[in-house]
């Protein structure tokens, strides 16, 4: 699924940088019913992880009350150049990844 | 006596907006964007926080994917959308000579699918049709709306204007009663906008997804307790054409974000 990540391409060592992520997901709560009364099964993203050069720097658990196409923004300190990897995991074996690089001077 | 006078005054007051009813002067037209709060504006302005861009990305992938028994992708005929589709959505709904009626961008995509790709048409409001039309319309972002230039579209614009000013539903309201006469006021806490369709298909936070102008029109009709026209109905296309011609010259914003 499509994902949009926004990481500054360059930063000074020690700078606080903002990382913004947006991913495409219906986030079906599991509390709704169809017109016939049959429950719509839950289908949500349950976990989001961000790693920098392999080390986990941010993790979030997601729940049914979170809107469709979850947008997450968080801050970190720029320490070294390298790659940010993002992973979304959810119901029904859902898995999606994205990555972005940064140059720290 | 005071009671009757009050009723007479109330009647007079209620009648006044009808007397003032009229089209918005072109320099007083405002996009729905200008009615939004700073947070929603910021969401639309930043392409990495605008959820509509997720659909544009999907549409970009669909543009080059082969479909149907002709085994052709959109790109096989139209090439790079950045050149070939620039300004196209700003002219839609456009008059189709073969069908002798105006067609919307969604209908044009489906006509291309059936006639040139030999593929099944995509259902209205399905993810793929929204993604494709968002991708095509996104190429016109910033381009001035130019729909309704074709003289053959004139009778359909007139039909759309008639529908726009015609009262309907149990609340007995016409589009014009809110969107021409009372914009900038509030309805149940929400701002009433001018109904300028500058950013469709757009991401509505209430819908939690992208939606077409037809979906928006249908939900307004349901709101005044009228029976909404079916998707693709000639009346909806005429309304869409009238609204786009009413917004002539305003820049396209697709994919817009609205609350």
mmCIF file of C-alpha atoms in Angstrom:
data_model
loop_
_atom_site.group_PDB
_atom_site.id
_atom_site.type_symbol
_atom_site.label_atom_id
_atom_site.label_comp_id
_atom_site.label_asym_id
_atom_site.label_seq_id
_atom_site.Cartn_x
_atom_site.Cartn_y
_atom_site.Cartn_z
ATOM 1 C CA UNK A 1 0.000 0.000 0.000
ATOM 2 C CA UNK A 2 1.016 3.552 -0.614
ATOM 3 C CA UNK A 3 2.858 5.354 2.158
ATOM 4 C CA UNK A 4 4.233 8.877 2.396
ATOM 5 C CA UNK A 5 7.170 9.604 4.677
ATOM 6 C CA UNK A 6 8.778 12.964 5.260
ATOM 7 C CA UNK A 7 12.295 12.971 6.694
ATOM 8 C CA UNK A 8 14.632 15.948 6.229
ATOM 9 C CA UNK A 9 17.292 15.012 3.675
ATOM 10 C CA UNK A 10 20.029 16.863 5.607
ATOM 11 C CA UNK A 11 20.486 17.814 9.246
ATOM 12 C CA UNK A 12 23.225 19.047 11.573
ATOM 13 C CA UNK A 13 24.458 16.615 14.225
ATOM 14 C CA UNK A 14 22.405 17.074 17.387
ATOM 15 C CA UNK A 15 19.483 18.761 15.616
ATOM 16 C CA UNK A 16 15.971 17.770 16.629
ATOM 17 C CA UNK A 17 14.226 16.587 13.476
ATOM 18 C CA UNK A 18 10.572 15.846 12.802
ATOM 19 C CA UNK A 19 9.554 12.679 10.986
ATOM 20 C CA UNK A 20 6.076 12.508 9.473
ATOM 21 C CA UNK A 21 4.461 9.358 8.120
ATOM 22 C CA UNK A 22 1.145 8.742 6.416
ATOM 23 C CA UNK A 23 -0.043 5.386 5.228
ATOM 24 C CA UNK A 24 -3.039 4.090 3.384
ATOM 25 C CA UNK A 25 -5.322 1.835 5.443
ATOM 26 C CA UNK A 26 -9.095 1.566 5.964
ATOM 27 C CA UNK A 27 -8.807 1.042 9.778
ATOM 28 C CA UNK A 28 -12.109 -0.833 10.024
ATOM 29 C CA UNK A 29 -12.987 -0.782 13.719
ATOM 30 C CA UNK A 30 -14.817 -4.114 13.992
ATOM 31 C CA UNK A 31 -17.680 -2.366 15.786
ATOM 32 C CA UNK A 32 -19.724 -1.662 12.669
ATOM 33 C CA UNK A 33 -22.424 -3.780 11.051
ATOM 34 C CA UNK A 34 -23.614 -4.136 7.466
ATOM 35 C CA UNK A 35 -27.179 -3.277 6.425
ATOM 36 C CA UNK A 36 -28.059 -6.950 7.069
ATOM 37 C CA UNK A 37 -26.728 -6.788 10.627
ATOM 38 C CA UNK A 38 -23.618 -8.875 10.026
ATOM 39 C CA UNK A 39 -20.582 -7.509 11.880
ATOM 40 C CA UNK A 40 -17.794 -6.054 9.711
ATOM 41 C CA UNK A 41 -14.616 -7.791 10.901
ATOM 42 C CA UNK A 42 -11.896 -5.662 12.443
ATOM 43 C CA UNK A 43 -9.115 -4.721 10.030
ATOM 44 C CA UNK A 44 -6.659 -2.249 11.512
ATOM 45 C CA UNK A 45 -2.961 -1.538 11.719
ATOM 46 C CA UNK A 46 -1.839 -2.699 15.158
ATOM 47 C CA UNK A 47 1.807 -1.666 15.244
ATOM 48 C CA UNK A 48 4.141 0.916 13.745
ATOM 49 C CA UNK A 49 7.913 0.816 14.117
ATOM 50 C CA UNK A 50 10.672 3.171 12.974
ATOM 51 C CA UNK A 51 14.284 1.985 12.895
ATOM 52 C CA UNK A 52 17.384 4.048 12.249
ATOM 53 C CA UNK A 53 20.265 1.982 10.877
ATOM 54 C CA UNK A 54 18.643 -1.117 12.355
ATOM 55 C CA UNK A 55 18.046 0.263 15.864
ATOM 56 C CA UNK A 56 14.476 0.898 16.919
ATOM 57 C CA UNK A 57 13.876 4.589 17.715
ATOM 58 C CA UNK A 58 10.071 4.810 17.795
ATOM 59 C CA UNK A 59 7.201 2.387 18.186
ATOM 60 C CA UNK A 60 3.451 2.867 18.447
ATOM 61 C CA UNK A 61 0.542 0.516 19.070
ATOM 62 C CA UNK A 62 -2.594 1.440 17.162
ATOM 63 C CA UNK A 63 -6.185 0.743 18.217
ATOM 64 C CA UNK A 64 -9.665 0.747 16.627
ATOM 65 C CA UNK A 65 -10.358 4.388 17.530
ATOM 66 C CA UNK A 66 -7.647 5.620 15.142
ATOM 67 C CA UNK A 67 -8.951 7.106 11.880
ATOM 68 C CA UNK A 68 -8.367 5.673 8.421
ATOM 69 C CA UNK A 69 -5.023 6.429 6.754
ATOM 70 C CA UNK A 70 -3.113 6.938 10.035
ATOM 71 C CA UNK A 71 -0.789 9.941 10.203
ATOM 72 C CA UNK A 72 2.018 9.770 12.758
ATOM 73 C CA UNK A 73 4.574 12.438 13.468
ATOM 74 C CA UNK A 74 7.399 12.221 15.994
ATOM 75 C CA UNK A 75 10.771 13.774 16.802
ATOM 76 C CA UNK A 76 14.265 12.376 17.102
ATOM 77 C CA UNK A 77 17.797 13.701 17.427
ATOM 78 C CA UNK A 78 19.932 13.493 14.279
ATOM 79 C CA UNK A 79 23.004 11.480 15.308
ATOM 80 C CA UNK A 80 24.390 9.844 12.203
ATOM 81 C CA UNK A 81 23.753 9.553 8.475
ATOM 82 C CA UNK A 82 21.886 6.520 7.296
ATOM 83 C CA UNK A 83 18.547 5.035 6.642
ATOM 84 C CA UNK A 84 15.208 5.216 8.431
ATOM 85 C CA UNK A 85 13.024 2.167 7.959
ATOM 86 C CA UNK A 86 9.305 2.251 8.680
ATOM 87 C CA UNK A 87 7.089 -0.766 9.178
ATOM 88 C CA UNK A 88 3.339 -1.021 9.633
ATOM 89 C CA UNK A 89 1.874 -4.349 10.797
ATOM 90 C CA UNK A 90 -1.812 -5.131 11.089
ATOM 91 C CA UNK A 91 -4.713 -7.567 11.029
ATOM 92 C CA UNK A 92 -5.025 -10.257 8.347
ATOM 93 C CA UNK A 93 -1.269 -10.441 7.904
ATOM 94 C CA UNK A 94 -1.018 -6.787 6.807
ATOM 95 C CA UNK A 95 2.520 -5.557 6.440
ATOM 96 C CA UNK A 96 3.895 -2.511 4.706
ATOM 97 C CA UNK A 97 7.350 -0.942 4.665
ATOM 98 C CA UNK A 98 8.937 2.321 3.572
ATOM 99 C CA UNK A 99 12.342 3.916 3.971
ATOM 100 C CA UNK A 100 14.100 7.278 3.748
ATOM 101 C CA UNK A 101 17.728 8.413 4.008
ATOM 102 C CA UNK A 102 19.294 11.291 5.890
ATOM 103 C CA UNK A 103 22.700 12.934 5.712
ATOM 104 C CA UNK A 104 23.937 14.204 9.078
ATOM 105 C CA UNK A 105 26.759 16.723 8.927
ATOM 106 C CA UNK B 1 -51.647 42.275 17.740
ATOM 107 C CA UNK B 2 -47.970 42.244 18.624
ATOM 108 C CA UNK B 3 -48.035 38.535 17.841
ATOM 109 C CA UNK B 4 -49.327 39.114 14.289
ATOM 110 C CA UNK B 5 -46.930 41.940 13.760
ATOM 111 C CA UNK B 6 -44.094 39.633 14.771
ATOM 112 C CA UNK B 7 -45.242 37.036 12.271
ATOM 113 C CA UNK B 8 -45.501 39.638 9.532
ATOM 114 C CA UNK B 9 -42.013 40.888 10.386
ATOM 115 C CA UNK B 10 -40.669 37.333 10.422
ATOM 116 C CA UNK B 11 -42.243 36.623 7.037
ATOM 117 C CA UNK B 12 -40.769 39.785 5.607
ATOM 118 C CA UNK B 13 -37.371 38.959 7.057
ATOM 119 C CA UNK B 14 -37.526 35.401 5.703
ATOM 120 C CA UNK B 15 -38.465 36.731 2.268
ATOM 121 C CA UNK B 16 -35.576 39.209 2.135
ATOM 122 C CA UNK B 17 -32.822 36.695 1.267
ATOM 123 C CA UNK B 18 -34.952 35.470 -1.635
ATOM 124 C CA UNK B 19 -35.096 39.010 -2.968
ATOM 125 C CA UNK B 20 -31.353 39.324 -2.640
ATOM 126 C CA UNK B 21 -30.766 35.917 -4.179
ATOM 127 C CA UNK B 22 -28.224 35.945 -6.900
ATOM 128 C CA UNK B 23 -24.995 34.656 -8.195
ATOM 129 C CA UNK B 24 -21.794 35.479 -6.361
ATOM 130 C CA UNK B 25 -19.764 38.159 -8.193
ATOM 131 C CA UNK B 26 -16.646 36.603 -9.697
ATOM 132 C CA UNK B 27 -14.220 38.579 -7.512
ATOM 133 C CA UNK B 28 -16.105 37.501 -4.359
ATOM 134 C CA UNK B 29 -15.773 33.790 -5.087
ATOM 135 C CA UNK B 30 -13.854 31.769 -2.503
ATOM 136 C CA UNK B 31 -12.638 28.220 -2.453
ATOM 137 C CA UNK B 32 -13.812 25.957 0.385
ATOM 138 C CA UNK B 33 -10.165 26.164 1.507
ATOM 139 C CA UNK B 34 -10.690 29.707 2.805
ATOM 140 C CA UNK B 35 -13.499 28.503 5.102
ATOM 141 C CA UNK B 36 -11.312 25.886 6.808
ATOM 142 C CA UNK B 37 -9.344 26.089 10.021
ATOM 143 C CA UNK B 38 -5.534 26.388 10.044
ATOM 144 C CA UNK B 39 -5.005 22.677 10.868
ATOM 145 C CA UNK B 40 -7.002 21.409 7.904
ATOM 146 C CA UNK B 41 -5.327 23.960 5.629
ATOM 147 C CA UNK B 42 -1.911 22.781 6.773
ATOM 148 C CA UNK B 43 -2.950 19.196 6.079
ATOM 149 C CA UNK B 44 -3.887 20.077 2.501
ATOM 150 C CA UNK B 45 -0.820 22.229 1.895
ATOM 151 C CA UNK B 46 1.747 19.592 2.820
ATOM 152 C CA UNK B 47 1.809 16.755 0.290
ATOM 153 C CA UNK B 48 3.224 14.367 2.874
ATOM 154 C CA UNK B 49 0.325 14.961 5.270
ATOM 155 C CA UNK B 50 -2.446 15.234 2.655
ATOM 156 C CA UNK B 51 -4.147 11.805 2.638
ATOM 157 C CA UNK B 52 -5.452 12.519 -0.872
ATOM 158 C CA UNK B 53 -1.867 12.110 -2.092
ATOM 159 C CA UNK B 54 -2.058 8.404 -1.171
ATOM 160 C CA UNK B 55 -4.742 8.039 -3.828
ATOM 161 C CA UNK B 56 -2.693 10.072 -6.313
ATOM 162 C CA UNK B 57 0.189 7.621 -5.765
ATOM 163 C CA UNK B 58 -2.170 4.674 -6.348
ATOM 164 C CA UNK B 59 -3.487 6.381 -9.478
ATOM 165 C CA UNK B 60 0.044 6.852 -10.772
ATOM 166 C CA UNK B 61 0.603 3.084 -10.478
ATOM 167 C CA UNK B 62 -2.722 2.347 -12.207
ATOM 168 C CA UNK B 63 -1.851 4.759 -15.037
ATOM 169 C CA UNK B 64 0.925 2.459 -16.247
ATOM 170 C CA UNK B 65 -0.779 -0.873 -15.449
ATOM 171 C CA UNK B 66 -2.148 -2.753 -18.446
ATOM 172 C CA UNK B 67 -5.844 -3.619 -18.251
ATOM 173 C CA UNK B 68 -8.549 -5.296 -20.332
ATOM 174 C CA UNK B 69 -8.386 -7.574 -23.361
ATOM 175 C CA UNK B 70 -6.668 -4.860 -25.433
ATOM 176 C CA UNK B 71 -3.781 -5.191 -22.941
ATOM 177 C CA UNK B 72 -3.187 -1.452 -22.899
ATOM 178 C CA UNK B 73 -2.411 0.921 -20.055
ATOM 179 C CA UNK B 74 -3.530 4.564 -19.959
ATOM 180 C CA UNK B 75 0.124 5.492 -20.510
ATOM 181 C CA UNK B 76 0.291 3.478 -23.768
ATOM 182 C CA UNK B 77 -1.966 6.032 -25.481
ATOM 183 C CA UNK B 78 -1.627 9.133 -23.283
ATOM 184 C CA UNK B 79 2.079 8.882 -22.402
ATOM 185 C CA UNK B 80 3.390 10.904 -19.502
ATOM 186 C CA UNK B 81 0.395 12.259 -17.603
ATOM 187 C CA UNK B 82 2.400 15.267 -16.424
ATOM 188 C CA UNK B 83 2.252 16.614 -19.993
ATOM 189 C CA UNK B 84 -0.791 14.954 -21.525
ATOM 190 C CA UNK B 85 -3.177 15.436 -18.594
ATOM 191 C CA UNK B 86 -2.188 18.951 -17.533
ATOM 192 C CA UNK B 87 -5.304 21.108 -17.577
ATOM 193 C CA UNK B 88 -7.598 18.278 -18.678
ATOM 194 C CA UNK B 89 -9.576 17.948 -15.453
ATOM 195 C CA UNK B 90 -10.093 21.725 -15.402
ATOM 196 C CA UNK B 91 -12.245 21.326 -18.548
ATOM 197 C CA UNK B 92 -14.481 18.550 -17.187
ATOM 198 C CA UNK B 93 -17.395 17.725 -17.360
ATOM 199 C CA UNK B 94 -16.835 18.092 -21.106
ATOM 200 C CA UNK B 95 -19.252 17.675 -24.002
ATOM 201 C CA UNK B 96 -18.911 14.339 -25.779
ATOM 202 C CA UNK B 97 -19.938 14.568 -29.421
ATOM 203 C CA UNK B 98 -20.555 10.828 -29.863
ATOM 204 C CA UNK B 99 -22.883 10.668 -26.853
ATOM 205 C CA UNK B 100 -24.302 14.181 -27.456
ATOM 206 C CA UNK B 101 -24.112 14.952 -23.721
ATOM 207 C CA UNK B 102 -21.515 16.103 -21.202
ATOM 208 C CA UNK B 103 -19.464 13.432 -19.409
ATOM 209 C CA UNK B 104 -17.601 13.697 -16.116
ATOM 210 C CA UNK B 105 -13.937 12.828 -15.700
ATOM 211 C CA UNK B 106 -14.911 9.524 -14.028
ATOM 212 C CA UNK B 107 -17.206 8.705 -16.950
ATOM 213 C CA UNK B 108 -14.447 9.615 -19.425
ATOM 214 C CA UNK B 109 -12.038 7.234 -17.684
ATOM 215 C CA UNK B 110 -14.645 4.471 -17.874
ATOM 216 C CA UNK B 111 -15.381 5.257 -21.547
ATOM 217 C CA UNK B 112 -11.655 4.884 -22.207
ATOM 218 C CA UNK B 113 -11.689 1.589 -20.330
ATOM 219 C CA UNK B 114 -14.610 0.136 -22.296
ATOM 220 C CA UNK B 115 -13.752 1.547 -25.743
ATOM 221 C CA UNK B 116 -9.963 1.457 -25.823
ATOM 222 C CA UNK B 117 -8.828 -0.968 -23.129
ATOM 223 C CA UNK B 118 -11.757 -3.389 -23.621
ATOM 224 C CA UNK B 119 -11.973 -3.568 -19.843
ATOM 225 C CA UNK B 120 -14.939 -3.511 -17.482
ATOM 226 C CA UNK B 121 -15.881 -0.028 -16.226
ATOM 227 C CA UNK B 122 -14.883 0.738 -12.646
ATOM 228 C CA UNK B 123 -17.787 1.188 -10.208
ATOM 229 C CA UNK B 124 -18.547 4.734 -9.010
ATOM 230 C CA UNK B 125 -16.631 5.672 -5.812
ATOM 231 C CA UNK B 126 -14.457 2.552 -6.012
ATOM 232 C CA UNK B 127 -10.894 3.048 -4.900
ATOM 233 C CA UNK B 128 -9.470 2.606 -8.414
ATOM 234 C CA UNK B 129 -11.703 5.147 -10.169
ATOM 235 C CA UNK B 130 -11.061 7.699 -7.412
ATOM 236 C CA UNK B 131 -7.323 7.037 -7.567
ATOM 237 C CA UNK B 132 -7.224 7.435 -11.356
ATOM 238 C CA UNK B 133 -9.324 10.588 -11.404
ATOM 239 C CA UNK B 134 -7.327 12.045 -8.498
ATOM 240 C CA UNK B 135 -4.097 11.328 -10.367
ATOM 241 C CA UNK B 136 -5.409 12.897 -13.580
ATOM 242 C CA UNK B 137 -6.922 15.917 -11.796
ATOM 243 C CA UNK B 138 -3.760 16.403 -9.735
ATOM 244 C CA UNK B 139 -1.917 17.193 -12.987
ATOM 245 C CA UNK B 140 -4.165 20.280 -13.245
ATOM 246 C CA UNK B 141 -3.376 21.599 -9.757
ATOM 247 C CA UNK B 142 -3.085 25.377 -10.034
ATOM 248 C CA UNK B 143 -4.660 25.443 -13.500
ATOM 249 C CA UNK B 144 -7.672 27.753 -13.897
ATOM 250 C CA UNK B 145 -11.007 25.955 -14.272
ATOM 251 C CA UNK B 146 -12.253 26.237 -17.854
ATOM 252 C CA UNK B 147 -15.304 23.938 -17.925
ATOM 253 C CA UNK B 148 -18.314 24.959 -19.958
ATOM 254 C CA UNK B 149 -16.460 26.767 -22.762
ATOM 255 C CA UNK B 150 -18.015 24.499 -25.375
ATOM 256 C CA UNK B 151 -21.172 26.210 -26.777
ATOM 257 C CA UNK B 152 -22.793 22.768 -27.062
ATOM 258 C CA UNK B 153 -22.595 22.448 -23.267
ATOM 259 C CA UNK B 154 -24.758 25.565 -22.799
ATOM 260 C CA UNK B 155 -28.174 23.809 -22.495
ATOM 261 C CA UNK B 156 -26.694 21.443 -19.888
ATOM 262 C CA UNK B 157 -25.252 24.336 -17.860
ATOM 263 C CA UNK B 158 -28.710 25.939 -17.952
ATOM 264 C CA UNK B 159 -30.235 22.664 -16.754
ATOM 265 C CA UNK B 160 -27.685 22.585 -13.943
ATOM 266 C CA UNK B 161 -28.473 26.177 -12.951
ATOM 267 C CA UNK B 162 -32.182 25.351 -12.867
ATOM 268 C CA UNK B 163 -31.497 22.377 -10.585
ATOM 269 C CA UNK B 164 -29.243 24.544 -8.397
ATOM 270 C CA UNK B 165 -32.001 27.100 -7.841
ATOM 271 C CA UNK B 166 -34.882 24.627 -7.563
ATOM 272 C CA UNK B 167 -36.203 23.875 -4.071
ATOM 273 C CA UNK B 168 -36.423 20.197 -3.201
ATOM 274 C CA UNK B 169 -36.818 17.727 -0.356
ATOM 275 C CA UNK B 170 -38.805 17.865 2.871
ATOM 276 C CA UNK B 171 -36.757 20.868 4.011
ATOM 277 C CA UNK B 172 -37.693 22.563 0.725
ATOM 278 C CA UNK B 173 -34.275 24.084 0.141
ATOM 279 C CA UNK B 174 -32.394 24.787 -3.063
ATOM 280 C CA UNK B 175 -28.592 24.692 -3.293
ATOM 281 C CA UNK B 176 -28.648 28.442 -3.884
ATOM 282 C CA UNK B 177 -30.424 29.152 -0.552
ATOM 283 C CA UNK B 178 -27.300 28.139 1.339
ATOM 284 C CA UNK B 179 -24.423 28.421 -1.101
ATOM 285 C CA UNK B 180 -25.269 31.726 -2.839
ATOM 286 C CA UNK B 181 -27.308 33.495 -0.171
ATOM 287 C CA UNK B 182 -25.898 32.349 3.155
ATOM 288 C CA UNK B 183 -22.276 31.394 2.706
ATOM 289 C CA UNK B 184 -20.012 32.585 5.508
ATOM 290 C CA UNK B 185 -22.760 31.820 8.001
ATOM 291 C CA UNK B 186 -22.988 28.588 9.919
ATOM 292 C CA UNK B 187 -25.193 25.539 9.741
ATOM 293 C CA UNK B 188 -25.106 23.351 12.858
ATOM 294 C CA UNK B 189 -21.733 24.820 13.777
ATOM 295 C CA UNK B 190 -20.104 24.193 10.395
ATOM 296 C CA UNK B 191 -19.313 26.988 7.963
ATOM 297 C CA UNK B 192 -21.508 27.128 4.865
ATOM 298 C CA UNK B 193 -19.250 27.402 1.841
ATOM 299 C CA UNK B 194 -19.872 28.735 -1.633
ATOM 300 C CA UNK B 195 -19.892 25.244 -3.190
ATOM 301 C CA UNK B 196 -16.958 25.910 -5.496
ATOM 302 C CA UNK B 197 -15.812 22.461 -6.705
ATOM 303 C CA UNK B 198 -12.124 23.323 -6.986
ATOM 304 C CA UNK B 199 -10.527 20.278 -5.374
ATOM 305 C CA UNK B 200 -12.404 17.143 -6.445
ATOM 306 C CA UNK B 201 -11.970 14.293 -5.978
ATOM 307 C CA UNK B 202 -11.155 15.429 -2.450
ATOM 308 C CA UNK B 203 -10.339 13.849 0.887
ATOM 309 C CA UNK B 204 -13.101 14.512 3.358
ATOM 310 C CA UNK B 205 -12.175 13.871 6.977
ATOM 311 C CA UNK B 206 -15.783 12.959 7.717
ATOM 312 C CA UNK B 207 -15.691 10.262 5.014
ATOM 313 C CA UNK B 208 -12.185 9.139 5.970
ATOM 314 C CA UNK B 209 -11.603 8.640 2.272
ATOM 315 C CA UNK B 210 -11.505 10.376 -1.079
ATOM 316 C CA UNK B 211 -14.861 11.127 -2.687
ATOM 317 C CA UNK B 212 -16.214 12.559 -5.909
ATOM 318 C CA UNK B 213 -18.277 15.708 -6.422
ATOM 319 C CA UNK B 214 -21.261 13.430 -7.098
ATOM 320 C CA UNK B 215 -20.919 11.912 -3.632
ATOM 321 C CA UNK B 216 -20.814 15.417 -2.148
ATOM 322 C CA UNK B 217 -23.913 16.486 -4.120
ATOM 323 C CA UNK B 218 -25.781 13.344 -3.101
ATOM 324 C CA UNK B 219 -25.032 13.880 0.575
ATOM 325 C CA UNK B 220 -26.325 17.481 0.354
ATOM 326 C CA UNK B 221 -29.523 16.158 -1.260
ATOM 327 C CA UNK B 222 -29.946 13.596 1.502
ATOM 328 C CA UNK B 223 -29.314 16.461 3.957
ATOM 329 C CA UNK B 224 -32.346 18.401 2.699
ATOM 330 C CA UNK B 225 -34.341 15.137 2.822
ATOM 331 C CA UNK B 226 -34.606 14.817 -0.939
ATOM 332 C CA UNK B 227 -34.214 11.632 -2.957
ATOM 333 C CA UNK B 228 -30.653 11.833 -4.295
ATOM 334 C CA UNK B 229 -30.064 11.189 -7.999
ATOM 335 C CA UNK B 230 -28.189 7.996 -8.845
ATOM 336 C CA UNK B 231 -24.464 8.169 -9.586
ATOM 337 C CA UNK B 232 -23.973 9.139 -13.216
ATOM 338 C CA UNK B 233 -27.522 10.521 -13.561
ATOM 339 C CA UNK B 234 -27.786 13.293 -16.193
ATOM 340 C CA UNK B 235 -29.040 15.672 -13.482
ATOM 341 C CA UNK B 236 -25.908 15.169 -11.368
ATOM 342 C CA UNK B 237 -23.674 15.672 -14.404
ATOM 343 C CA UNK B 238 -25.567 18.872 -15.286
ATOM 344 C CA UNK B 239 -25.172 20.149 -11.714
ATOM 345 C CA UNK B 240 -21.486 19.285 -11.773
ATOM 346 C CA UNK B 241 -21.079 21.112 -15.087
ATOM 347 C CA UNK B 242 -22.923 24.173 -13.784
ATOM 348 C CA UNK B 243 -20.798 24.255 -10.619
ATOM 349 C CA UNK B 244 -17.556 23.936 -12.579
ATOM 350 C CA UNK B 245 -18.614 26.691 -15.016
ATOM 351 C CA UNK B 246 -19.623 28.805 -11.982
ATOM 352 C CA UNK B 247 -16.051 28.344 -10.661
ATOM 353 C CA UNK B 248 -14.458 29.271 -14.005
ATOM 354 C CA UNK B 249 -11.028 30.810 -13.564
ATOM 355 C CA UNK B 250 -10.522 29.541 -10.005
ATOM 356 C CA UNK B 251 -7.422 27.351 -9.591
ATOM 357 C CA UNK B 252 -7.746 23.570 -9.212
ATOM 358 C CA UNK B 253 -6.589 22.170 -5.845
ATOM 359 C CA UNK B 254 -6.923 18.402 -6.343
ATOM 360 C CA UNK B 255 -6.587 16.542 -4.060
ATOM 361 C CA UNK B 256 -8.133 19.010 -1.595
ATOM 362 C CA UNK B 257 -8.801 18.200 2.064
ATOM 363 C CA UNK B 258 -12.123 19.213 3.612
ATOM 364 C CA UNK B 259 -13.523 18.665 7.109
#
